[in-house]
């Protein structure tokens, strides 16, 4: 259990949110050109990092908006929260 | 040759106050080179080493473990064993394991306390009823024992269940696999460790893998906290940390690691003599031989390696437990913990070669790996020894995510996380 600072609503309990997985996976620009390997990479392969991970979250029991988060997955410490389309504030 | 455990050895050792039992396994320092190195000293890894030595005549094997053997998910699961999976490939895989479980204590000369007390899966809505009936038929076609029970039969099999029709998620029926049950999780790791050690396997504890050395497309060895170990074959059985090891080798896996929680109550007298699982409300419960209720909760939906989950997951599970078993309303919980489980997109495991020569992965068991321990070890040993899969794990290759030939056991596997 941890608190998440929703960029639209402020600090709320994590149970109000839904995790949306790894962030910044770019949708293929030309899907018809993709090989099976590239599809597998896009659809299934994940970094699944132990440490600093960039991910998407949705405030599903609040404003229902998507946003991005930088979190240390080894201890669940949140490093930053930023809106969709913005550049990550930390490297 | 180790001394055999028996009633006579027990009596003999009683005379020396049980202070002179020989060690079940040695604690060696790593050699410079091994034929096969298994990364991960849990049940699956130790079983792999055991079957490599026993069935494939591999002589020079090491198991490296960053903590102590059986200290990861082997010691953190709810010990449920069953094989009532929907798809043919899964049925073959899990029933292979179940058949080995049935003779495992004898084979290992180590009591793994395998108890075929039955596993019952409950239906709480009409779709559950349809799904469970379909699964029962599928199981029977695959030669796996399964029966469908109506509400009264569920009550008869487990009298403490509340079958009142006016609860939020009423019990509409269930399935029963009588050959299913539980085993003692630690004993499985210890039994395989003792068996493997007897055949000359080096079990190296407190030895964390820091890197995998590659020479082009083949592996050359591993960097560890106890130095470099040379080897041409590496079997990775690192559960929640599989992606961490894969990253060291420059390999990508379709896994996400998430906390899965469980809890036990204070010990009480025998009250529930079977395992009851409930998919829709996500609660499952059995009773250990010590008398504790062993309760399985769900996974959190975010990636985490912290071995602790969110409180609301436990709360949700206990709500369901209390509605189904009002008799437990005053039970006090003793411990709660999380294990990090590596989940595949299709909720089926990967027992496979990789694009790197000599590197094999046995991962993606997600929330249900314990039940498969003996079968997983047997099939992974076969895959490593022959550099090709056994027919029972051929479907569980890494390439299925490219070919699209997935084994989708999400929801169909009797319990969804």
Tab-separated table of C-alpha atoms in Angstrom:
chain	number	residue	atom	x	y	z
A	1	UNK	CA	0.000	0.000	0.000
A	2	UNK	CA	1.292	3.396	-0.922
A	3	UNK	CA	-0.026	6.879	-1.695
A	4	UNK	CA	-0.068	8.211	-5.245
A	5	UNK	CA	-0.059	11.895	-6.092
A	6	UNK	CA	-2.519	12.020	-9.007
A	7	UNK	CA	-1.532	14.983	-11.219
A	8	UNK	CA	-5.228	15.925	-11.441
A	9	UNK	CA	-6.657	15.070	-7.989
A	10	UNK	CA	-3.730	15.142	-5.570
A	11	UNK	CA	-2.651	12.469	-3.106
A	12	UNK	CA	-4.863	9.380	-2.902
A	13	UNK	CA	-4.566	5.757	-1.775
A	14	UNK	CA	-3.058	3.364	-4.300
A	15	UNK	CA	-6.194	1.188	-4.156
A	16	UNK	CA	-8.027	3.934	-6.116
A	17	UNK	CA	-5.655	3.378	-9.048
A	18	UNK	CA	-5.117	0.742	-11.697
A	19	UNK	CA	-1.627	-0.013	-12.933
A	20	UNK	CA	-1.319	0.069	-16.714
A	21	UNK	CA	2.105	-1.475	-17.163
A	22	UNK	CA	5.283	-0.242	-18.782
A	23	UNK	CA	5.127	3.293	-20.238
A	24	UNK	CA	6.537	4.768	-23.439
A	25	UNK	CA	5.977	1.675	-25.576
A	26	UNK	CA	5.356	3.308	-28.924
A	27	UNK	CA	2.557	1.884	-31.024
A	28	UNK	CA	3.937	0.702	-34.388
A	29	UNK	CA	3.624	3.440	-36.986
A	30	UNK	CA	3.120	0.985	-39.851
A	31	UNK	CA	1.527	-2.153	-38.423
A	32	UNK	CA	1.260	-3.870	-41.798
A	33	UNK	CA	5.040	-3.748	-42.208
A	34	UNK	CA	5.755	-5.527	-38.908
A	35	UNK	CA	7.268	-9.012	-38.737
A	36	UNK	CA	5.993	-11.577	-36.196
A	37	UNK	CA	9.102	-10.955	-34.089
A	38	UNK	CA	8.400	-7.235	-33.980
A	39	UNK	CA	4.773	-7.860	-33.047
A	40	UNK	CA	5.865	-10.161	-30.222
A	41	UNK	CA	8.274	-7.484	-29.030
A	42	UNK	CA	5.543	-4.826	-29.053
A	43	UNK	CA	2.758	-6.939	-27.555
A	44	UNK	CA	4.463	-9.199	-25.035
A	45	UNK	CA	8.103	-8.460	-24.246
A	46	UNK	CA	8.574	-6.264	-21.180
A	47	UNK	CA	11.555	-4.804	-19.355
A	48	UNK	CA	10.089	-5.852	-15.985
A	49	UNK	CA	12.809	-3.882	-14.232
A	50	UNK	CA	13.914	-4.334	-10.643
A	51	UNK	CA	14.689	-0.709	-9.868
A	52	UNK	CA	13.573	2.508	-11.558
A	53	UNK	CA	10.685	1.785	-13.893
A	54	UNK	CA	8.544	4.111	-16.050
A	55	UNK	CA	4.896	3.085	-16.052
A	56	UNK	CA	1.333	4.134	-16.799
A	57	UNK	CA	-1.385	4.396	-14.178
A	58	UNK	CA	-5.085	5.224	-14.317
A	59	UNK	CA	-6.984	6.910	-11.468
A	60	UNK	CA	-9.810	4.484	-12.089
A	61	UNK	CA	-11.821	5.277	-8.938
A	62	UNK	CA	-11.243	9.054	-9.274
A	63	UNK	CA	-10.808	11.277	-12.302
A	64	UNK	CA	-10.313	8.205	-14.556
A	65	UNK	CA	-7.421	9.898	-16.316
A	66	UNK	CA	-4.211	8.198	-17.392
A	67	UNK	CA	-0.818	9.513	-16.299
A	68	UNK	CA	2.800	8.363	-16.035
A	69	UNK	CA	4.843	7.446	-12.983
A	70	UNK	CA	8.488	6.758	-12.201
A	71	UNK	CA	8.728	4.177	-9.437
A	72	UNK	CA	11.442	2.083	-7.830
A	73	UNK	CA	9.996	-1.428	-8.089
A	74	UNK	CA	12.419	-2.808	-5.509
A	75	UNK	CA	10.803	-0.812	-2.686
A	76	UNK	CA	7.685	0.784	-4.284
A	77	UNK	CA	9.042	4.306	-3.748
A	78	UNK	CA	7.515	6.787	-6.211
A	79	UNK	CA	10.117	9.117	-7.752
A	80	UNK	CA	7.895	11.268	-9.959
A	81	UNK	CA	4.447	11.567	-11.478
A	82	UNK	CA	3.827	13.341	-14.795
A	83	UNK	CA	1.064	13.779	-17.339
A	84	UNK	CA	0.669	11.866	-20.583
A	85	UNK	CA	2.670	13.407	-23.382
A	86	UNK	CA	5.146	15.095	-21.013
A	87	UNK	CA	8.820	14.226	-20.898
A	88	UNK	CA	9.876	12.136	-17.868
A	89	UNK	CA	11.211	14.521	-15.183
A	90	UNK	CA	13.993	12.107	-14.158
A	91	UNK	CA	16.321	9.918	-16.154
B	1	UNK	CA	25.728	-43.015	0.068
B	2	UNK	CA	23.486	-41.373	2.597
B	3	UNK	CA	21.935	-43.257	5.477
B	4	UNK	CA	18.340	-44.103	4.721
B	5	UNK	CA	15.642	-42.404	6.779
B	6	UNK	CA	13.452	-45.040	8.450
B	7	UNK	CA	11.848	-45.932	11.752
B	8	UNK	CA	15.122	-47.684	12.672
B	9	UNK	CA	17.285	-44.649	11.956
B	10	UNK	CA	14.848	-42.592	14.029
B	11	UNK	CA	15.173	-44.967	17.001
B	12	UNK	CA	18.942	-45.215	16.605
B	13	UNK	CA	19.338	-41.434	16.588
B	14	UNK	CA	17.018	-41.063	19.565
B	15	UNK	CA	19.739	-42.722	21.677
B	16	UNK	CA	22.111	-39.861	20.843
B	17	UNK	CA	19.413	-37.228	21.442
B	18	UNK	CA	19.113	-36.576	17.686
B	19	UNK	CA	22.406	-34.723	17.762
B	20	UNK	CA	24.292	-36.959	15.328
B	21	UNK	CA	22.108	-36.959	12.206
B	22	UNK	CA	24.302	-36.642	9.151
B	23	UNK	CA	23.890	-33.443	7.146
B	24	UNK	CA	21.229	-33.726	4.437
B	25	UNK	CA	23.399	-31.729	2.045
B	26	UNK	CA	26.916	-30.294	2.054
B	27	UNK	CA	27.708	-26.619	1.864
B	28	UNK	CA	30.509	-26.524	-0.735
B	29	UNK	CA	32.401	-23.625	-2.280
B	30	UNK	CA	31.952	-23.416	-6.057
B	31	UNK	CA	34.369	-25.248	-8.341
B	32	UNK	CA	35.909	-23.407	-11.297
B	33	UNK	CA	33.820	-25.177	-13.892
B	34	UNK	CA	30.576	-27.155	-14.189
B	35	UNK	CA	28.821	-28.980	-17.035
B	36	UNK	CA	25.499	-27.425	-16.009
B	37	UNK	CA	24.740	-24.563	-13.621
B	38	UNK	CA	21.193	-24.096	-12.353
B	39	UNK	CA	20.427	-20.549	-11.177
B	40	UNK	CA	17.862	-20.682	-8.386
B	41	UNK	CA	17.725	-23.124	-5.472
B	42	UNK	CA	13.989	-23.407	-5.056
B	43	UNK	CA	11.957	-26.556	-5.565
B	44	UNK	CA	12.012	-26.306	-9.368
B	45	UNK	CA	15.773	-25.663	-9.547
B	46	UNK	CA	16.689	-28.433	-7.119
B	47	UNK	CA	14.338	-30.846	-8.871
B	48	UNK	CA	15.970	-29.955	-12.193
B	49	UNK	CA	19.420	-30.757	-10.779
B	50	UNK	CA	18.097	-33.972	-9.234
B	51	UNK	CA	16.621	-35.284	-12.494
B	52	UNK	CA	19.645	-34.137	-14.536
B	53	UNK	CA	21.857	-36.264	-12.300
B	54	UNK	CA	19.445	-39.154	-11.974
B	55	UNK	CA	17.895	-39.577	-15.426
B	56	UNK	CA	20.386	-37.895	-17.741
B	57	UNK	CA	23.629	-39.013	-16.150
B	58	UNK	CA	24.999	-35.475	-15.908
B	59	UNK	CA	27.857	-35.588	-13.413
B	60	UNK	CA	29.100	-32.092	-12.794
B	61	UNK	CA	26.168	-29.902	-11.724
B	62	UNK	CA	25.873	-26.855	-9.484
B	63	UNK	CA	22.803	-25.119	-8.118
B	64	UNK	CA	23.534	-21.508	-7.162
B	65	UNK	CA	21.128	-19.740	-4.831
B	66	UNK	CA	21.395	-16.122	-3.680
B	67	UNK	CA	19.780	-16.812	-0.306
B	68	UNK	CA	19.084	-20.199	1.236
B	69	UNK	CA	17.430	-23.083	-0.600
B	70	UNK	CA	13.646	-23.034	-0.581
B	71	UNK	CA	13.694	-19.492	0.847
B	72	UNK	CA	11.905	-17.837	-2.069
B	73	UNK	CA	8.528	-18.727	-3.496
B	74	UNK	CA	8.986	-22.379	-2.496
B	75	UNK	CA	8.559	-21.276	1.104
B	76	UNK	CA	5.906	-18.658	0.342
B	77	UNK	CA	3.169	-20.474	-1.544
B	78	UNK	CA	-0.047	-22.058	-0.267
B	79	UNK	CA	1.142	-25.614	-1.182
B	80	UNK	CA	-1.856	-26.540	-3.330
B	81	UNK	CA	-1.379	-29.335	-5.868
B	82	UNK	CA	-3.896	-30.078	-8.640
B	83	UNK	CA	-3.939	-30.820	-12.352
B	84	UNK	CA	-7.463	-29.842	-13.435
B	85	UNK	CA	-6.364	-27.427	-16.167
B	86	UNK	CA	-8.470	-26.762	-19.236
B	87	UNK	CA	-6.176	-27.109	-22.233
B	88	UNK	CA	-4.564	-30.359	-23.361
B	89	UNK	CA	-1.006	-29.013	-23.104
B	90	UNK	CA	-1.546	-27.809	-19.510
B	91	UNK	CA	-3.373	-30.977	-18.512
B	92	UNK	CA	-0.422	-33.028	-19.767
B	93	UNK	CA	2.094	-30.845	-17.952
B	94	UNK	CA	0.371	-30.619	-14.578
B	95	UNK	CA	-0.839	-34.227	-14.484
B	96	UNK	CA	2.702	-35.383	-15.241
B	97	UNK	CA	3.711	-33.529	-12.078
B	98	UNK	CA	0.810	-34.916	-10.071
B	99	UNK	CA	1.779	-38.478	-11.010
B	100	UNK	CA	5.338	-37.876	-9.769
B	101	UNK	CA	3.983	-36.336	-6.531
B	102	UNK	CA	2.118	-39.591	-5.857
B	103	UNK	CA	5.370	-41.522	-5.434
B	104	UNK	CA	7.724	-38.708	-4.478
B	105	UNK	CA	8.170	-39.397	-0.744
B	106	UNK	CA	9.181	-42.990	-1.527
B	107	UNK	CA	11.479	-41.987	-4.352
B	108	UNK	CA	13.287	-39.322	-2.327
B	109	UNK	CA	13.194	-41.281	0.953
B	110	UNK	CA	11.965	-37.973	2.364
B	111	UNK	CA	8.450	-37.363	3.622
B	112	UNK	CA	7.057	-34.497	1.560
B	113	UNK	CA	3.734	-34.971	3.364
B	114	UNK	CA	1.789	-35.221	0.117
B	115	UNK	CA	-1.842	-35.358	1.113
B	116	UNK	CA	-4.509	-36.088	-1.522
B	117	UNK	CA	-7.275	-34.350	0.379
B	118	UNK	CA	-9.019	-33.082	-2.740
B	119	UNK	CA	-9.332	-29.609	-4.205
B	120	UNK	CA	-12.759	-28.084	-4.707
B	121	UNK	CA	-13.317	-25.070	-6.987
B	122	UNK	CA	-16.507	-23.104	-6.406
B	123	UNK	CA	-18.890	-21.507	-8.905
B	124	UNK	CA	-20.584	-18.263	-7.869
B	125	UNK	CA	-22.419	-17.214	-11.014
B	126	UNK	CA	-23.921	-18.815	-14.111
B	127	UNK	CA	-20.809	-18.268	-16.228
B	128	UNK	CA	-18.719	-19.959	-13.525
B	129	UNK	CA	-21.114	-22.928	-13.673
B	130	UNK	CA	-20.720	-23.197	-17.456
B	131	UNK	CA	-16.935	-22.771	-17.294
B	132	UNK	CA	-16.478	-25.331	-14.539
B	133	UNK	CA	-18.703	-27.897	-16.273
B	134	UNK	CA	-16.760	-27.399	-19.484
B	135	UNK	CA	-13.479	-27.817	-17.616
B	136	UNK	CA	-14.766	-30.974	-15.910
B	137	UNK	CA	-15.517	-32.503	-19.332
B	138	UNK	CA	-12.147	-31.386	-20.715
B	139	UNK	CA	-10.359	-32.901	-17.712
B	140	UNK	CA	-12.131	-36.250	-18.127
B	141	UNK	CA	-11.231	-36.385	-21.813
B	142	UNK	CA	-7.614	-35.970	-20.720
B	143	UNK	CA	-7.867	-38.753	-18.147
B	144	UNK	CA	-7.845	-36.378	-15.178
B	145	UNK	CA	-10.299	-37.127	-12.396
B	146	UNK	CA	-12.934	-34.429	-12.084
B	147	UNK	CA	-16.524	-34.291	-10.934
B	148	UNK	CA	-19.042	-31.474	-10.919
B	149	UNK	CA	-20.892	-30.960	-7.640
B	150	UNK	CA	-24.172	-29.147	-7.065
B	151	UNK	CA	-24.641	-26.839	-4.080
B	152	UNK	CA	-25.788	-29.600	-1.701
B	153	UNK	CA	-22.887	-31.834	-2.711
B	154	UNK	CA	-20.472	-28.957	-2.070
B	155	UNK	CA	-21.972	-28.563	1.405
B	156	UNK	CA	-21.706	-32.294	2.032
B	157	UNK	CA	-18.041	-32.364	1.036
B	158	UNK	CA	-17.167	-29.292	3.104
B	159	UNK	CA	-19.823	-28.723	5.753
B	160	UNK	CA	-18.547	-25.352	7.026
B	161	UNK	CA	-19.315	-23.577	3.728
B	162	UNK	CA	-22.182	-21.114	3.827
B	163	UNK	CA	-24.523	-22.084	0.955
B	164	UNK	CA	-27.241	-19.600	1.827
B	165	UNK	CA	-28.748	-18.297	-1.457
B	166	UNK	CA	-28.909	-14.710	-0.215
B	167	UNK	CA	-25.192	-14.035	0.256
B	168	UNK	CA	-23.499	-11.644	-2.182
B	169	UNK	CA	-21.802	-14.438	-4.166
B	170	UNK	CA	-23.863	-17.581	-3.513
B	171	UNK	CA	-22.369	-21.036	-4.042
B	172	UNK	CA	-24.013	-22.441	-7.178
B	173	UNK	CA	-21.830	-25.524	-7.458
B	174	UNK	CA	-18.232	-26.583	-7.786
B	175	UNK	CA	-15.751	-29.055	-9.160
B	176	UNK	CA	-13.775	-31.607	-7.214
B	177	UNK	CA	-10.480	-33.255	-8.052
B	178	UNK	CA	-9.926	-35.950	-5.442
B	179	UNK	CA	-6.332	-36.742	-6.429
B	180	UNK	CA	-5.402	-33.135	-5.773
B	181	UNK	CA	-4.251	-31.868	-2.383
B	182	UNK	CA	-1.283	-30.337	-0.617
B	183	UNK	CA	2.321	-31.109	0.306
B	184	UNK	CA	4.836	-29.675	2.745
B	185	UNK	CA	6.656	-27.012	0.716
B	186	UNK	CA	9.968	-26.925	2.627
B	187	UNK	CA	10.232	-30.705	2.571
B	188	UNK	CA	10.051	-30.694	-1.214
B	189	UNK	CA	13.080	-28.406	-1.482
B	190	UNK	CA	14.956	-30.284	1.250
B	191	UNK	CA	14.106	-33.712	-0.171
B	192	UNK	CA	15.313	-32.788	-3.657
B	193	UNK	CA	18.401	-31.077	-2.194
B	194	UNK	CA	19.293	-34.220	-0.232
B	195	UNK	CA	18.712	-36.435	-3.263
B	196	UNK	CA	20.719	-34.185	-5.586
B	197	UNK	CA	23.551	-33.803	-3.062
B	198	UNK	CA	23.799	-37.591	-2.770
B	199	UNK	CA	24.408	-37.792	-6.522
B	200	UNK	CA	27.191	-35.208	-6.313
B	201	UNK	CA	25.351	-31.977	-7.137
B	202	UNK	CA	26.976	-28.933	-5.521
B	203	UNK	CA	24.337	-26.816	-3.795
B	204	UNK	CA	25.909	-23.388	-3.344
B	205	UNK	CA	23.953	-21.049	-1.098
B	206	UNK	CA	24.469	-17.318	-0.476
B	207	UNK	CA	25.829	-17.022	-3.987
B	208	UNK	CA	24.142	-14.321	-6.040
B	209	UNK	CA	24.501	-14.209	-9.807
B	210	UNK	CA	25.809	-10.819	-10.955
B	211	UNK	CA	26.274	-11.381	-14.660
B	212	UNK	CA	26.153	-13.863	-17.496
B	213	UNK	CA	29.216	-14.052	-19.718
B	214	UNK	CA	28.536	-14.605	-23.389
B	215	UNK	CA	30.808	-15.419	-26.262
B	216	UNK	CA	28.804	-14.384	-29.290
B	217	UNK	CA	25.671	-16.495	-29.326
B	218	UNK	CA	26.728	-18.925	-26.603
B	219	UNK	CA	27.115	-18.698	-22.837
B	220	UNK	CA	30.537	-19.076	-21.217
B	221	UNK	CA	29.797	-18.792	-17.539
B	222	UNK	CA	28.360	-16.714	-14.718
B	223	UNK	CA	29.752	-13.956	-12.532
B	224	UNK	CA	28.707	-14.491	-8.924
B	225	UNK	CA	29.420	-13.044	-5.497
B	226	UNK	CA	31.665	-16.107	-5.041
B	227	UNK	CA	33.601	-15.481	-8.248
B	228	UNK	CA	33.393	-16.576	-11.874
B	229	UNK	CA	32.008	-20.034	-12.664
B	230	UNK	CA	32.677	-21.444	-16.104
B	231	UNK	CA	29.918	-23.435	-17.800
B	232	UNK	CA	28.405	-24.048	-21.226
B	233	UNK	CA	24.890	-24.740	-20.003
B	234	UNK	CA	22.851	-22.507	-17.721
B	235	UNK	CA	19.342	-23.339	-16.558
B	236	UNK	CA	17.590	-20.315	-15.073
B	237	UNK	CA	14.836	-21.077	-12.560
B	238	UNK	CA	14.703	-17.724	-10.797
B	239	UNK	CA	10.900	-17.217	-10.554
B	240	UNK	CA	10.146	-13.536	-9.897
B	241	UNK	CA	13.728	-12.547	-10.755
B	242	UNK	CA	13.793	-14.290	-14.156
B	243	UNK	CA	13.694	-10.973	-16.022
B	244	UNK	CA	16.623	-9.686	-13.948
B	245	UNK	CA	18.747	-12.674	-15.032
B	246	UNK	CA	17.461	-12.384	-18.627
B	247	UNK	CA	18.545	-8.735	-18.738
B	248	UNK	CA	22.076	-9.834	-17.757
B	249	UNK	CA	22.164	-12.029	-20.846
B	250	UNK	CA	20.620	-9.355	-23.057
B	251	UNK	CA	17.429	-11.340	-23.490
B	252	UNK	CA	13.846	-10.069	-23.278
B	253	UNK	CA	11.068	-12.115	-21.683
B	254	UNK	CA	7.281	-11.655	-21.782
B	255	UNK	CA	7.056	-11.495	-17.989
B	256	UNK	CA	5.789	-9.138	-15.322
B	257	UNK	CA	6.755	-9.712	-11.684
B	258	UNK	CA	4.063	-8.965	-9.156
B	259	UNK	CA	3.475	-9.556	-5.450
B	260	UNK	CA	1.172	-12.455	-4.584
B	261	UNK	CA	0.040	-12.510	-0.984
B	262	UNK	CA	-0.867	-15.262	1.429
B	263	UNK	CA	-1.601	-15.434	5.131
B	264	UNK	CA	-1.986	-17.979	7.906
B	265	UNK	CA	-4.133	-17.918	11.011
B	266	UNK	CA	-3.360	-19.047	14.508
B	267	UNK	CA	-3.437	-22.869	14.762
B	268	UNK	CA	-6.789	-24.431	15.601
B	269	UNK	CA	-8.205	-27.964	15.761
B	270	UNK	CA	-9.061	-29.706	12.451
B	271	UNK	CA	-11.961	-27.867	10.831
B	272	UNK	CA	-11.441	-28.080	7.073
B	273	UNK	CA	-10.062	-31.348	5.632
B	274	UNK	CA	-9.838	-30.305	1.982
B	275	UNK	CA	-8.756	-27.344	-0.142
B	276	UNK	CA	-11.450	-24.946	-1.309
B	277	UNK	CA	-10.700	-22.404	-4.001
B	278	UNK	CA	-12.959	-19.733	-5.321
B	279	UNK	CA	-12.176	-17.957	-8.552
B	280	UNK	CA	-14.873	-15.300	-8.666
B	281	UNK	CA	-14.346	-13.914	-5.159
B	282	UNK	CA	-10.674	-14.810	-5.091
B	283	UNK	CA	-10.239	-16.676	-1.861
B	284	UNK	CA	-8.797	-20.045	-1.168
B	285	UNK	CA	-8.274	-21.872	2.052
B	286	UNK	CA	-6.898	-25.098	3.455
B	287	UNK	CA	-5.573	-26.172	6.841
B	288	UNK	CA	-1.965	-27.105	7.507
B	289	UNK	CA	-0.998	-30.087	9.632
B	290	UNK	CA	-0.077	-27.622	12.380
B	291	UNK	CA	-3.675	-26.417	12.325
B	292	UNK	CA	-3.196	-23.012	10.744
B	293	UNK	CA	-5.628	-21.919	8.071
B	294	UNK	CA	-3.576	-21.247	4.953
B	295	UNK	CA	-5.261	-18.527	2.932
B	296	UNK	CA	-4.277	-17.450	-0.548
B	297	UNK	CA	-5.007	-13.931	-1.731
B	298	UNK	CA	-4.572	-12.298	-5.100
B	299	UNK	CA	-1.810	-10.473	-6.939
B	300	UNK	CA	-1.390	-6.747	-7.050
B	301	UNK	CA	-1.664	-5.380	-10.578
B	302	UNK	CA	1.620	-3.428	-10.555
B	303	UNK	CA	5.176	-4.674	-11.029
B	304	UNK	CA	7.016	-4.922	-7.728
B	305	UNK	CA	9.923	-6.856	-6.267
B	306	UNK	CA	9.247	-5.675	-2.721
B	307	UNK	CA	7.791	-8.971	-1.380
B	308	UNK	CA	4.910	-7.075	0.191
B	309	UNK	CA	1.565	-6.358	-1.355
B	310	UNK	CA	-1.283	-3.955	-0.791
B	311	UNK	CA	-3.531	-4.204	2.206
B	312	UNK	CA	-6.727	-3.935	0.140
B	313	UNK	CA	-5.916	-7.267	-1.582
B	314	UNK	CA	-5.816	-9.048	1.782
B	315	UNK	CA	-8.959	-7.241	2.913
B	316	UNK	CA	-10.842	-8.348	-0.199
B	317	UNK	CA	-9.813	-11.955	0.282
B	318	UNK	CA	-10.765	-11.988	3.954
B	319	UNK	CA	-14.163	-10.446	3.135
B	320	UNK	CA	-14.806	-13.369	0.809
B	321	UNK	CA	-13.515	-15.910	3.333
B	322	UNK	CA	-15.830	-14.551	6.021
B	323	UNK	CA	-18.863	-14.641	3.766
B	324	UNK	CA	-18.172	-18.220	2.715
B	325	UNK	CA	-17.072	-19.446	6.176
B	326	UNK	CA	-18.817	-17.397	8.888
B	327	UNK	CA	-17.284	-19.790	11.462
B	328	UNK	CA	-13.895	-18.090	10.899
B	329	UNK	CA	-15.143	-14.650	11.929
B	330	UNK	CA	-13.116	-14.596	15.151
B	331	UNK	CA	-9.970	-16.227	13.811
B	332	UNK	CA	-6.837	-14.193	14.323
B	333	UNK	CA	-4.271	-14.042	11.590
B	334	UNK	CA	-0.718	-14.902	12.531
B	335	UNK	CA	1.405	-13.932	9.533
B	336	UNK	CA	0.991	-12.316	6.141
B	337	UNK	CA	3.571	-12.163	3.376
B	338	UNK	CA	4.113	-11.640	-0.330
B	339	UNK	CA	6.050	-13.609	-2.901
B	340	UNK	CA	7.163	-12.202	-6.238
B	341	UNK	CA	5.601	-14.177	-9.065
B	342	UNK	CA	6.548	-13.905	-12.738
B	343	UNK	CA	3.408	-13.868	-14.826
B	344	UNK	CA	3.204	-14.636	-18.553
B	345	UNK	CA	0.606	-12.937	-20.746
B	346	UNK	CA	-1.149	-16.303	-21.229
B	347	UNK	CA	-0.738	-17.439	-17.598
B	348	UNK	CA	1.220	-20.510	-18.699
B	349	UNK	CA	4.869	-21.226	-17.932
B	350	UNK	CA	7.923	-21.127	-20.189
B	351	UNK	CA	10.189	-24.221	-20.144
B	352	UNK	CA	12.344	-23.488	-23.096
B	353	UNK	CA	15.572	-23.036	-24.982
B	354	UNK	CA	16.407	-19.464	-25.927
B	355	UNK	CA	18.079	-17.719	-28.850
B	356	UNK	CA	21.339	-17.932	-26.861
B	357	UNK	CA	23.104	-21.303	-27.068
B	358	UNK	CA	23.333	-23.053	-23.718
B	359	UNK	CA	20.881	-20.728	-21.973
B	360	UNK	CA	17.595	-22.263	-20.859
B	361	UNK	CA	14.693	-20.686	-18.994
B	362	UNK	CA	12.105	-22.272	-16.739
B	363	UNK	CA	9.913	-19.358	-15.681
B	364	UNK	CA	6.531	-17.708	-15.962
B	365	UNK	CA	4.880	-20.083	-13.491
B	366	UNK	CA	3.106	-17.059	-12.116
B	367	UNK	CA	0.749	-17.799	-9.285
B	368	UNK	CA	0.745	-21.591	-9.546
B	369	UNK	CA	4.209	-23.066	-9.778
B	370	UNK	CA	4.430	-25.152	-6.620
B	371	UNK	CA	2.078	-27.868	-7.862
B	372	UNK	CA	4.291	-28.458	-10.883
B	373	UNK	CA	7.616	-28.724	-9.022
B	374	UNK	CA	8.485	-32.385	-9.780
B	375	UNK	CA	7.188	-32.302	-13.361
B	376	UNK	CA	8.829	-28.974	-14.067
B	377	UNK	CA	12.191	-30.246	-12.833
B	378	UNK	CA	11.863	-33.464	-14.819
B	379	UNK	CA	10.952	-31.731	-18.089
B	380	UNK	CA	13.461	-28.910	-17.682
B	381	UNK	CA	16.221	-31.471	-17.025
B	382	UNK	CA	15.190	-33.249	-20.244
B	383	UNK	CA	15.244	-29.950	-22.168
B	384	UNK	CA	18.729	-29.033	-20.888
B	385	UNK	CA	20.218	-32.506	-21.351
B	386	UNK	CA	18.922	-33.030	-24.905
B	387	UNK	CA	18.911	-29.390	-26.027
B	388	UNK	CA	15.319	-29.931	-27.093
B	389	UNK	CA	12.024	-30.068	-25.218
B	390	UNK	CA	10.183	-33.173	-24.065
B	391	UNK	CA	6.839	-33.577	-25.841
B	392	UNK	CA	5.052	-32.518	-22.636
B	393	UNK	CA	6.737	-29.109	-22.545
B	394	UNK	CA	7.065	-28.515	-26.296
B	395	UNK	CA	4.029	-26.196	-26.242
B	396	UNK	CA	5.581	-24.141	-23.448
B	397	UNK	CA	8.356	-22.670	-25.577
B	398	UNK	CA	9.409	-19.043	-25.723
B	399	UNK	CA	8.599	-18.847	-29.422
B	400	UNK	CA	4.863	-19.144	-28.797
B	401	UNK	CA	4.749	-15.391	-28.247
B	402	UNK	CA	5.993	-14.922	-31.801
B	403	UNK	CA	3.946	-17.692	-33.445
B	404	UNK	CA	0.803	-16.775	-31.514
B	405	UNK	CA	0.296	-20.371	-30.364
B	406	UNK	CA	-0.496	-19.335	-26.788
B	407	UNK	CA	-1.740	-21.661	-24.030
B	408	UNK	CA	-4.324	-19.331	-22.554
B	409	UNK	CA	-5.029	-20.522	-19.051
B	410	UNK	CA	-6.211	-17.131	-17.751
B	411	UNK	CA	-9.485	-17.765	-16.010
B	412	UNK	CA	-9.708	-21.231	-17.536
B	413	UNK	CA	-7.289	-22.642	-14.997
B	414	UNK	CA	-9.863	-22.709	-12.205
B	415	UNK	CA	-8.460	-19.697	-10.421
B	416	UNK	CA	-7.719	-16.309	-11.952
B	417	UNK	CA	-5.285	-13.798	-10.588
